[in-house]
Coordinates of C-alpha atoms in Angstrom, one line a residue:
M1 CA -31.8 44.8 6.1
K2 CA -33.1 41.4 6.7
K3 CA -36.8 41.9 7.5
S4 CA -37.8 39.5 4.8
I5 CA -36.1 36.6 6.7
V6 CA -38.9 36.7 9.3
A7 CA -41.6 35.9 6.8
L8 CA -39.3 33.4 5.1
M9 CA -38.6 31.5 8.3
A10 CA -42.2 31.5 9.3
A11 CA -43.1 29.9 5.9
V12 CA -40.2 27.5 6.3
L13 CA -41.5 26.4 9.7
F14 CA -44.9 25.7 8.2
I15 CA -43.7 23.8 5.2
T16 CA -41.0 21.9 7.3
C17 CA -43.8 20.7 9.6
F18 CA -45.9 19.8 6.6
F19 CA -43.3 17.6 5.0
S20 CA -41.8 16.2 8.2
A21 CA -42.7 14.9 11.6
C22 CA -42.3 18.0 13.8
S23 CA -42.5 17.3 17.5
I24 CA -44.9 20.2 18.2
D25 CA -48.6 19.6 18.6
R26 CA -50.1 19.3 15.1
K27 CA -53.0 17.7 13.2
P28 CA -52.5 14.3 11.7
E29 CA -51.1 14.3 8.3
S30 CA -54.3 12.9 7.0
L31 CA -55.8 16.3 7.6
F32 CA -53.5 17.9 5.2
P33 CA -54.2 16.0 1.9
D34 CA -52.6 17.2 -1.3
D35 CA -55.9 18.5 -2.7
E36 CA -55.9 21.1 0.1
F37 CA -52.4 22.2 -0.8
W38 CA -50.7 23.1 -4.0
N39 CA -53.5 25.4 -5.0
T40 CA -52.2 29.0 -4.7
E41 CA -49.1 31.0 -5.3
A42 CA -48.6 31.1 -1.5
D43 CA -48.6 27.3 -1.5
L44 CA -45.9 27.2 -4.2
K45 CA -43.8 29.8 -2.5
G46 CA -44.1 28.1 0.8
A47 CA -43.1 24.8 -0.8
A48 CA -40.1 26.5 -2.4
N49 CA -39.1 27.9 0.9
R50 CA -38.3 24.4 2.0
L51 CA -35.5 24.2 -0.6
Y52 CA -33.8 27.3 0.9
Q53 CA -34.3 25.9 4.5
Q54 CA -32.7 22.6 3.5
L55 CA -29.6 24.3 2.0
L56 CA -26.7 23.6 4.3
P57 CA -23.5 25.3 3.1
N58 CA -20.1 23.9 4.0
W59 CA -18.3 26.7 5.8
N60 CA -15.0 25.0 6.4
D61 CA -13.7 23.1 3.4
V62 CA -10.3 21.6 4.3
R63 CA -10.1 19.0 1.5
A64 CA -7.2 20.7 -0.3
D65 CA -3.9 22.4 0.6
D66 CA -5.1 25.9 1.4
A67 CA -6.4 25.4 4.9
R68 CA -6.2 23.0 7.8
A69 CA -8.7 22.1 10.5
T70 CA -7.9 21.1 14.1
T71 CA -7.5 17.5 13.0
F72 CA -6.4 15.6 10.0
N73 CA -8.7 15.6 7.0
D74 CA -8.8 12.1 5.4
I75 CA -9.8 13.4 2.0
S76 CA -6.9 15.9 2.0
N77 CA -4.3 13.4 3.0
G78 CA -5.7 10.4 1.1
T79 CA -6.4 8.1 4.0
R80 CA -10.2 7.8 3.7
G81 CA -12.0 4.5 3.1
I82 CA -15.5 3.6 1.9
P83 CA -18.1 4.9 4.3
A84 CA -21.3 3.0 5.1
T85 CA -23.3 6.2 4.7
S86 CA -22.5 9.8 3.8
T87 CA -24.4 13.0 3.7
D88 CA -22.3 13.9 0.7
W89 CA -24.6 11.5 -1.1
S90 CA -27.8 11.6 0.9
G91 CA -27.9 15.3 1.5
P92 CA -28.2 16.4 -2.1
Y93 CA -30.8 13.7 -2.8
T94 CA -32.9 15.0 0.1
I95 CA -33.1 18.4 -1.7
I96 CA -33.7 16.7 -5.1
F97 CA -36.6 14.9 -3.5
T98 CA -38.1 18.2 -2.3
A99 CA -37.7 19.7 -5.8
N100 CA -39.2 16.7 -7.5
N101 CA -42.1 16.7 -5.0
M102 CA -42.9 20.3 -5.9
L103 CA -42.5 19.8 -9.6
T104 CA -44.8 16.8 -9.5
K105 CA -47.6 18.1 -7.2
G106 CA -47.5 21.8 -8.0
G107 CA -48.8 21.4 -11.5
K108 CA -52.4 21.6 -10.2
A109 CA -52.0 25.1 -8.7
N110 CA -54.6 27.6 -9.8
V111 CA -52.1 30.2 -11.0
S112 CA -50.8 31.5 -14.3
D113 CA -48.1 29.7 -16.1
A114 CA -45.7 32.6 -15.4
V115 CA -46.3 32.3 -11.7
K116 CA -46.1 28.5 -11.7
N117 CA -43.0 28.4 -13.8
R118 CA -41.3 31.0 -11.6
Y119 CA -41.4 28.6 -8.6
F120 CA -40.8 25.6 -10.8
G121 CA -37.7 27.5 -11.9
E122 CA -36.6 27.7 -8.3
A123 CA -37.1 24.0 -7.8
R124 CA -35.2 23.2 -11.0
F125 CA -32.3 25.5 -9.9
F126 CA -32.0 23.6 -6.7
R127 CA -32.3 20.3 -8.4
A128 CA -29.4 21.3 -10.8
Y129 CA -27.4 22.7 -7.9
N130 CA -27.5 19.4 -6.0
F131 CA -27.0 17.1 -9.0
F132 CA -23.9 19.1 -9.7
Q133 CA -22.6 18.6 -6.2
L134 CA -23.1 14.8 -6.6
L135 CA -21.5 14.9 -10.0
Q136 CA -18.4 16.6 -8.8
K137 CA -17.8 14.0 -6.1
Y138 CA -19.1 10.8 -7.6
G139 CA -19.2 11.2 -11.4
D140 CA -22.1 9.1 -12.7
V141 CA -25.1 9.2 -10.3
P142 CA -28.7 8.0 -10.5
L143 CA -30.6 10.7 -12.3
L144 CA -33.8 10.7 -10.3
L145 CA -36.4 13.1 -11.8
K146 CA -39.7 11.8 -10.3
L147 CA -41.3 10.9 -7.0
L148 CA -40.9 7.4 -5.6
D149 CA -43.1 5.1 -3.7
F150 CA -42.3 1.7 -2.1
G151 CA -42.7 -0.1 -5.4
S152 CA -40.9 2.2 -7.7
P153 CA -38.3 0.5 -9.9
E154 CA -36.2 3.6 -9.7
L155 CA -35.4 2.6 -6.1
Y156 CA -32.9 0.2 -7.7
M157 CA -31.8 2.3 -10.7
P158 CA -28.2 2.2 -11.7
R159 CA -25.9 5.2 -12.1
T160 CA -26.7 7.5 -15.0
P161 CA -23.8 8.4 -17.3
R162 CA -22.4 11.8 -16.3
A163 CA -23.0 13.3 -19.8
Q164 CA -26.8 12.7 -19.3
V165 CA -26.7 14.2 -15.9
I166 CA -24.9 17.3 -17.2
A167 CA -27.5 17.6 -20.0
Q168 CA -30.3 17.5 -17.4
I169 CA -28.5 20.2 -15.3
Y170 CA -28.2 22.4 -18.3
D171 CA -31.9 21.8 -19.1
D172 CA -33.0 22.7 -15.6
L173 CA -30.9 25.8 -15.5
D174 CA -32.1 27.0 -19.0
F175 CA -35.7 26.6 -17.7
A176 CA -34.8 28.5 -14.6
A177 CA -33.1 31.3 -16.5
A178 CA -36.2 31.7 -18.7
W179 CA -38.7 32.0 -15.9
L180 CA -37.0 33.4 -12.8
P181 CA -37.0 37.2 -12.3
A182 CA -34.0 39.3 -13.2
M183 CA -32.0 40.7 -10.3
A184 CA -33.5 44.2 -11.0
Q185 CA -37.1 42.8 -10.8
L186 CA -36.6 41.0 -7.4
P187 CA -38.2 43.0 -4.6
A188 CA -36.0 43.7 -1.6
A189 CA -38.3 41.7 0.6
D190 CA -37.5 38.6 -1.5
Y191 CA -33.7 39.0 -1.2
G192 CA -32.1 35.6 -1.1
R193 CA -34.4 34.0 -3.7
V194 CA -32.7 32.9 -6.9
T195 CA -32.8 35.0 -10.0
K196 CA -31.8 34.6 -13.7
S197 CA -28.3 35.6 -12.7
A198 CA -28.1 32.7 -10.3
A199 CA -29.2 30.3 -13.0
W200 CA -26.7 31.6 -15.6
A201 CA -23.9 31.8 -13.0
L202 CA -24.5 28.2 -11.9
K203 CA -24.6 27.1 -15.6
A204 CA -21.3 28.9 -16.2
R205 CA -19.8 27.1 -13.1
V206 CA -21.0 23.7 -14.3
A207 CA -19.8 24.2 -17.9
L208 CA -16.4 25.5 -16.8
Y209 CA -16.0 22.5 -14.5
E210 CA -17.0 19.9 -17.1
G211 CA -15.1 21.6 -20.0
T212 CA -11.8 21.8 -18.2
R213 CA -12.3 18.4 -16.7
L214 CA -12.7 16.9 -20.1
K215 CA -9.8 18.9 -21.5
F216 CA -7.2 18.0 -18.8
H217 CA -8.3 14.5 -18.1
G218 CA -7.2 13.2 -21.5
G219 CA -8.6 15.7 -23.9
Q220 CA -12.0 14.0 -24.1
E221 CA -14.5 14.8 -26.7
G222 CA -16.8 17.8 -26.2
W223 CA -14.8 20.0 -23.9
Q224 CA -15.0 22.9 -26.3
Q225 CA -18.8 22.9 -26.3
H226 CA -18.9 23.0 -22.5
L227 CA -16.4 25.9 -22.4
Q228 CA -18.4 27.8 -25.0
K229 CA -21.5 27.3 -22.8
A230 CA -19.5 28.7 -19.9
V231 CA -18.6 31.8 -21.8
E232 CA -22.1 32.4 -23.0
A233 CA -23.7 31.8 -19.5
A234 CA -21.1 34.0 -17.8
D235 CA -21.7 36.7 -20.4
N236 CA -25.4 36.6 -19.8
A237 CA -24.9 37.0 -16.0
M238 CA -22.4 39.9 -16.6
K239 CA -25.2 41.8 -18.5
Q240 CA -27.5 41.7 -15.5
G241 CA -26.2 44.8 -13.8
H242 CA -24.0 43.2 -11.1
T243 CA -21.1 45.1 -9.7
L244 CA -18.3 44.3 -7.3
F245 CA -18.7 45.3 -3.6
A246 CA -16.4 48.2 -2.8
D247 CA -14.3 46.5 -0.1
Y248 CA -13.1 42.9 -0.4
G249 CA -12.7 42.3 3.4
S250 CA -16.1 43.7 4.3
L251 CA -17.8 41.6 1.6
F252 CA -17.5 38.6 4.0
R253 CA -18.8 40.4 7.1
L254 CA -22.2 41.9 8.0
E255 CA -21.5 44.9 5.8
G256 CA -21.8 42.7 2.7
D257 CA -25.3 41.4 3.5
G258 CA -28.5 42.4 1.8
P259 CA -29.9 43.5 -1.5
A260 CA -27.7 46.7 -1.8
N261 CA -24.7 44.4 -2.4
K262 CA -24.9 43.7 -6.1
E263 CA -22.0 41.3 -6.0
N264 CA -24.0 38.6 -4.3
I265 CA -25.9 36.4 -6.7
F266 CA -26.9 33.4 -4.5
V267 CA -26.7 33.4 -0.7
K268 CA -27.9 31.4 2.2
V269 CA -29.7 34.0 4.2
Y270 CA -29.4 33.9 8.0
G271 CA -31.0 35.9 10.8
V272 CA -31.6 39.6 11.3
S273 CA -29.2 40.3 14.1
S274 CA -27.8 38.9 17.4
T275 CA -30.8 40.3 19.2
N276 CA -33.2 38.8 16.7
P277 CA -31.2 35.8 15.3
I278 CA -33.9 33.4 14.0
L279 CA -31.3 31.4 12.1
T280 CA -27.6 31.5 13.0
H281 CA -24.3 29.8 12.5
N282 CA -21.0 29.7 14.5
H283 CA -18.5 30.3 11.7
S284 CA -16.7 33.1 13.5
S285 CA -16.3 31.0 16.6
E286 CA -15.0 28.1 14.5
L287 CA -12.4 30.4 12.9
S288 CA -11.2 31.5 16.3
N289 CA -10.7 27.9 17.2
G290 CA -8.7 27.0 14.2
A291 CA -11.3 25.2 12.0
L292 CA -10.1 26.9 8.8
A293 CA -6.4 27.8 9.5
V294 CA -4.7 29.2 6.4
T295 CA -1.6 27.3 5.3
R296 CA 1.7 28.7 3.9
N297 CA 0.8 26.7 0.8
L298 CA -2.0 29.2 0.1
I299 CA 0.0 32.2 1.1
R300 CA 2.6 31.3 -1.5
M301 CA -0.1 31.8 -4.2
Y302 CA -0.5 35.5 -3.5
L303 CA 1.5 37.9 -5.8
Y304 CA 3.7 40.5 -4.5
A305 CA 3.0 44.3 -4.9
D306 CA 5.0 44.3 -8.2
G307 CA 2.6 41.7 -9.7
L308 CA 5.2 38.9 -9.6
P309 CA 5.1 35.6 -7.7
A310 CA 7.1 34.1 -4.9
F311 CA 6.8 30.5 -6.3
N312 CA 5.6 29.5 -9.7
T313 CA 2.5 27.4 -9.5
D314 CA 3.5 25.4 -12.6
N315 CA 6.8 24.4 -10.9
S316 CA 8.8 26.0 -13.8
T317 CA 11.9 28.1 -13.2
S318 CA 11.5 30.5 -16.1
A319 CA 9.3 33.2 -14.5
E320 CA 10.9 36.0 -12.6
R321 CA 10.4 36.2 -8.9
S322 CA 9.4 39.4 -7.2
V323 CA 12.1 41.7 -5.9
Y324 CA 10.1 41.7 -2.6
F325 CA 10.5 37.9 -2.2
V326 CA 12.5 36.7 0.9
P327 CA 13.6 33.1 0.9
E328 CA 12.0 31.2 3.8
G329 CA 15.3 30.6 5.5
N330 CA 15.9 34.3 5.6
E331 CA 12.6 35.5 7.1
T332 CA 13.2 37.7 10.1
S333 CA 9.6 37.9 11.4
Y334 CA 6.1 36.4 11.2
N335 CA 5.1 39.3 8.9
T336 CA 7.9 38.9 6.4
V337 CA 5.9 36.5 4.2
L338 CA 2.8 38.7 4.5
E339 CA 4.3 42.0 3.6
N340 CA 4.4 43.7 0.2
R341 CA 1.7 41.3 -1.1
D342 CA -1.6 41.4 -2.9
P343 CA -3.8 43.4 -0.4
R344 CA -6.3 40.4 -0.4
L345 CA -3.7 38.5 1.7
A346 CA -4.0 41.1 4.5
Q347 CA -7.8 40.7 4.3
T348 CA -7.4 36.9 4.7
V349 CA -4.7 36.4 7.3
Y350 CA -4.0 38.4 10.5
M351 CA -0.6 40.2 10.8
Y352 CA 1.5 39.8 13.9
K353 CA -0.2 41.6 16.9
E354 CA -3.1 42.7 14.7
P355 CA -6.4 42.7 16.7
S356 CA -7.9 39.4 16.0
F357 CA -10.4 37.1 17.7
D358 CA -10.2 38.0 21.3
R359 CA -6.6 39.3 21.5
P360 CA -3.7 40.6 19.3
W361 CA -2.6 37.8 17.0
I362 CA 0.4 35.9 18.3
P363 CA 1.6 32.8 16.4
E364 CA 1.1 29.7 18.5
I365 CA -0.3 26.2 18.4
N366 CA -3.2 26.3 20.8
Q367 CA -5.4 23.9 18.9
A368 CA -4.3 20.5 17.4
G369 CA -3.1 20.9 13.9
R370 CA -3.1 24.7 13.8
T371 CA -0.8 26.4 11.3
A372 CA -0.1 29.4 13.6
Y373 CA -1.8 31.7 11.0
G374 CA -5.0 33.3 12.1
T375 CA -7.8 33.3 9.4
K376 CA -9.3 36.8 9.1
K377 CA -11.5 36.4 6.0
G378 CA -15.1 36.0 7.2
F379 CA -14.5 36.7 10.9
Y380 CA -16.6 39.2 12.7
K381 CA -17.6 39.7 16.3
E382 CA -21.3 39.6 17.1
N383 CA -22.8 38.7 20.5
G384 CA -19.4 38.5 22.3
Q385 CA -17.1 36.0 20.8
G386 CA -19.0 35.5 17.6
S387 CA -20.8 32.2 18.7
I388 CA -24.1 33.5 17.3
C389 CA -23.5 34.8 13.8
T390 CA -26.2 36.0 11.4
G391 CA -24.0 37.0 8.4
D392 CA -25.1 35.4 5.1
R393 CA -23.1 32.7 3.4
I394 CA -22.2 33.7 -0.2
L395 CA -22.6 30.7 -2.5
I396 CA -22.3 32.4 -5.9
R397 CA -20.9 36.0 -6.4
Y398 CA -20.1 38.1 -9.3
A399 CA -16.4 37.8 -8.9
E400 CA -16.7 34.1 -9.6
V401 CA -18.6 34.8 -12.8
L402 CA -15.8 37.2 -14.0
L403 CA -13.2 34.5 -13.3
T404 CA -15.2 31.9 -15.0
Y405 CA -15.5 34.0 -18.1
A406 CA -11.7 34.7 -18.2
E407 CA -10.7 31.1 -17.7
A408 CA -13.2 29.7 -20.2
K409 CA -12.2 32.3 -22.8
Y410 CA -8.5 31.4 -22.3
E411 CA -9.0 27.6 -22.3
L412 CA -11.1 27.7 -25.5
S413 CA -8.2 29.0 -27.7
E414 CA -5.4 29.4 -25.1
T415 CA -5.4 33.1 -25.8
I416 CA -7.2 36.0 -24.1
S417 CA -7.2 39.6 -25.1
D418 CA -6.2 42.5 -22.8
E419 CA -9.7 43.9 -23.2
E420 CA -11.1 40.6 -21.8
L421 CA -8.7 40.7 -19.0
D422 CA -9.6 44.3 -18.2
K423 CA -13.3 43.4 -17.8
T424 CA -12.6 40.4 -15.6
V425 CA -9.4 39.8 -13.7
N426 CA -8.3 43.4 -13.6
L427 CA -11.6 44.5 -12.1
L428 CA -10.8 42.2 -9.2
R429 CA -7.3 43.5 -8.9
T430 CA -8.5 47.1 -8.9
R431 CA -11.1 46.4 -6.2
A432 CA -8.4 44.7 -4.1
G433 CA -5.9 47.5 -4.5
L434 CA -3.3 45.5 -6.5
N435 CA -2.1 48.2 -8.9
V436 CA -0.6 45.9 -11.5
K437 CA -2.7 44.8 -14.4
L438 CA -2.6 41.3 -15.9
S439 CA -1.8 41.7 -19.6
N440 CA -0.3 39.8 -22.4
S441 CA 2.7 42.1 -22.4
F442 CA 3.3 41.7 -18.7
V443 CA 3.1 37.9 -18.9
N444 CA 5.5 37.8 -21.8
A445 CA 8.0 40.3 -20.3
H446 CA 8.3 38.2 -17.1
N447 CA 8.1 34.7 -18.6
L448 CA 4.9 34.0 -16.8
S449 CA 2.1 31.5 -17.8
M450 CA -1.2 33.2 -18.6
R451 CA -3.0 30.0 -17.6
E452 CA -1.3 29.9 -14.2
E453 CA -1.9 33.6 -13.6
I454 CA -5.6 33.2 -14.3
R455 CA -5.7 30.2 -12.0
R456 CA -3.8 32.1 -9.4
E457 CA -6.3 34.9 -9.5
R458 CA -9.1 32.5 -9.0
T459 CA -7.4 30.9 -6.1
V460 CA -6.7 34.0 -4.1
E461 CA -9.9 35.9 -4.9
L462 CA -12.0 32.8 -3.9
A463 CA -9.7 31.6 -1.1
L464 CA -11.5 29.7 1.6
E465 CA -14.8 29.8 -0.2
G466 CA -14.8 26.1 -1.1
F467 CA -13.4 26.1 -4.6
R468 CA -9.8 24.9 -4.2
Y469 CA -10.3 21.2 -4.0
D470 CA -12.7 21.0 -6.9
D471 CA -10.4 23.2 -9.0
L472 CA -7.5 20.8 -8.4
M473 CA -9.8 18.0 -9.5
R474 CA -10.8 19.5 -12.8
W475 CA -7.3 20.8 -13.6
K476 CA -5.9 17.3 -12.9
T477 CA -3.3 18.8 -10.6
A478 CA -4.4 17.2 -7.4
E479 CA -1.9 14.4 -7.9
T480 CA 0.9 17.0 -7.8
V481 CA -0.5 19.4 -5.2
L482 CA -2.1 17.3 -2.5
P483 CA 0.8 14.9 -1.6
K484 CA 3.0 17.9 -0.6
A485 CA 3.5 18.8 3.0
L486 CA 1.1 21.3 4.6
L487 CA 3.2 24.2 6.1
G488 CA 2.5 26.9 8.6
A489 CA 4.3 29.9 10.0
K490 CA 8.0 30.3 10.5
Y491 CA 9.1 29.7 14.1
I492 CA 10.8 32.8 15.5
Q493 CA 11.2 32.4 19.3
S494 CA 10.8 36.1 20.2
E495 CA 7.4 36.2 18.6
W496 CA 6.1 32.8 19.7
T497 CA 5.7 34.0 23.2
T498 CA 3.7 31.0 24.4
T499 CA 6.0 28.5 22.8
K500 CA 9.6 29.0 23.9
D501 CA 10.7 25.4 23.3
P502 CA 10.8 24.6 19.6
S503 CA 11.3 20.9 20.3
V504 CA 7.5 20.6 20.8
L505 CA 7.0 21.6 17.2
T506 CA 7.8 19.9 13.9
L507 CA 9.9 22.3 11.9
N508 CA 11.7 21.9 8.6
S509 CA 15.3 23.1 7.9
D510 CA 14.0 26.7 7.3
Q511 CA 12.3 26.6 10.8
V512 CA 8.9 26.6 9.2
L513 CA 6.2 24.7 10.9
V514 CA 5.3 21.4 9.3
V515 CA 1.6 20.9 10.0
E516 CA 1.3 17.7 8.0
P517 CA 4.4 16.1 6.5
A518 CA 4.4 14.8 2.9
S519 CA 5.1 11.3 4.2
A520 CA 1.6 11.4 5.8
R521 CA -0.2 12.5 2.6
S522 CA -1.0 10.7 -0.6
F523 CA -3.2 10.9 -3.7
K524 CA -3.9 7.8 -5.9
T525 CA -4.4 9.1 -9.4
N526 CA -6.4 6.0 -10.5
R527 CA -8.8 6.3 -7.6
D528 CA -9.0 9.7 -5.8
Y529 CA -10.4 11.9 -8.5
L530 CA -13.8 10.4 -7.5
Y531 CA -15.3 9.8 -4.1
P532 CA -16.2 6.2 -3.0
V533 CA -19.9 5.5 -3.2
P534 CA -21.3 4.8 0.3
Q535 CA -21.7 1.0 0.7
N536 CA -25.3 1.2 1.9
E537 CA -26.2 2.9 -1.4
I538 CA -24.8 0.0 -3.3
N539 CA -26.5 -2.5 -1.0
L540 CA -29.9 -0.8 -1.2
S541 CA -29.8 -0.8 -5.0
N542 CA -29.3 -4.5 -5.1
N543 CA -25.8 -3.8 -6.4
N544 CA -27.1 -1.9 -9.4
V545 CA -25.2 1.1 -8.2
V546 CA -21.6 0.1 -8.7
Q547 CA -18.5 1.4 -6.8
N548 CA -16.1 3.9 -8.4
P549 CA -12.9 2.4 -9.8
N550 CA -10.1 1.1 -7.5
W551 CA -12.1 1.6 -4.3
Q552 CA -11.9 -1.7 -2.4

């Protein structure tokens, strides 16, 4: 399935050593002048491989309310300060440098424009991908589009207004979409390389983010244009022949790897197998040690089997509650809150005594800060306890494109047709096995909010994939959501067989585990919607890069 990874990693090793100081025996860099490189398609492809190698996905995002690590997260609870340095800033710029290097030097290659622009399309996709990561966190950032030397004035350039950065991201992705191959044209041996679908899907993601951010952060000018771009880009991706993988749970295990899975649009490709690993991660081991423990806050978001909620995400009291809902004080077992729910919940959290990591799942706190819920989504055993994993990391998938289309369509006019719901949200529900369609009549009959139901669908479908925090930011709901307590499982002594003394736990009046109390959490509305700029970046720019508001 992953034979192409061997060739890719070999090329990556070469180009990594070309651009950096590898510790193996090698010729001096003076023996590899630029006029001996950047000449052939193989040179361009090898240079582009460096972009894929530098890509480092965040597997365990615990900045929001949906999951908890083994320790407190200072972004989640509002206690962070200004760092001296941060890979949140330097990491994306490292990849942007690689892309700019390729775009500057690769122009001399003796290849056709179609070949050259295909690999330039890859470089511009990665440049856009990384500028968007910076934009989400910091807002205005220096828009660096050229190579630098020691005397370049751009070393001291100020932050570029975000509208200009967004425009450049769109331009890069439009170029990429024009020149990259379609999914159907990509040879199986090149699986993992970006396609037109990736460019359009990323453009849809960027446009949805910026459109809703402008709309909900004061109704700022231009939000409609961004949302229209999101609809158009998502629609383009939806016409590329992608389909949903048959089984939701298997999508995040080894079964979901490879070119046969038409849901995957952009992935970080890892090794072939545990016996031929090449490139690995330890995500399964981290899950078994509580690095991404699901909270009750997330569980509350899942609908019941009748399509109705337990708690309304908009804090209203008008919507009906499911007949299956059991108040937290009345829960009789660990499984009570997990039963009769959207089937995706059972693919995300282990049930009581279900075979899990290395034992049947029993609620307990065996790692600091655990919620007593075991995270099932994305776990698989390979090479014993899963310490050497080779499953790919999905970064963009077709389900997200469908959700982007539905949300952008709704937010443009605050209406959405049943036909549009059927080709987006309801495809995901059908795949999951939730046999209740989202429709205008259902929403009206049960006093639900269509906006909240579309947002709910996004939250549960993409749970633990790194979207929740950024969604709260653009919806401007972080100030309401993040200061709330993080909760875990209910304490029932007969099931907590390793914790017979409840006094060692922090429980609320419903005997529910309080993982992090509201008193320990905060969100400053005038500050925390943007990250603090690392102090060294300000110093190195001669203070031309200024700090974000209200960070002292």
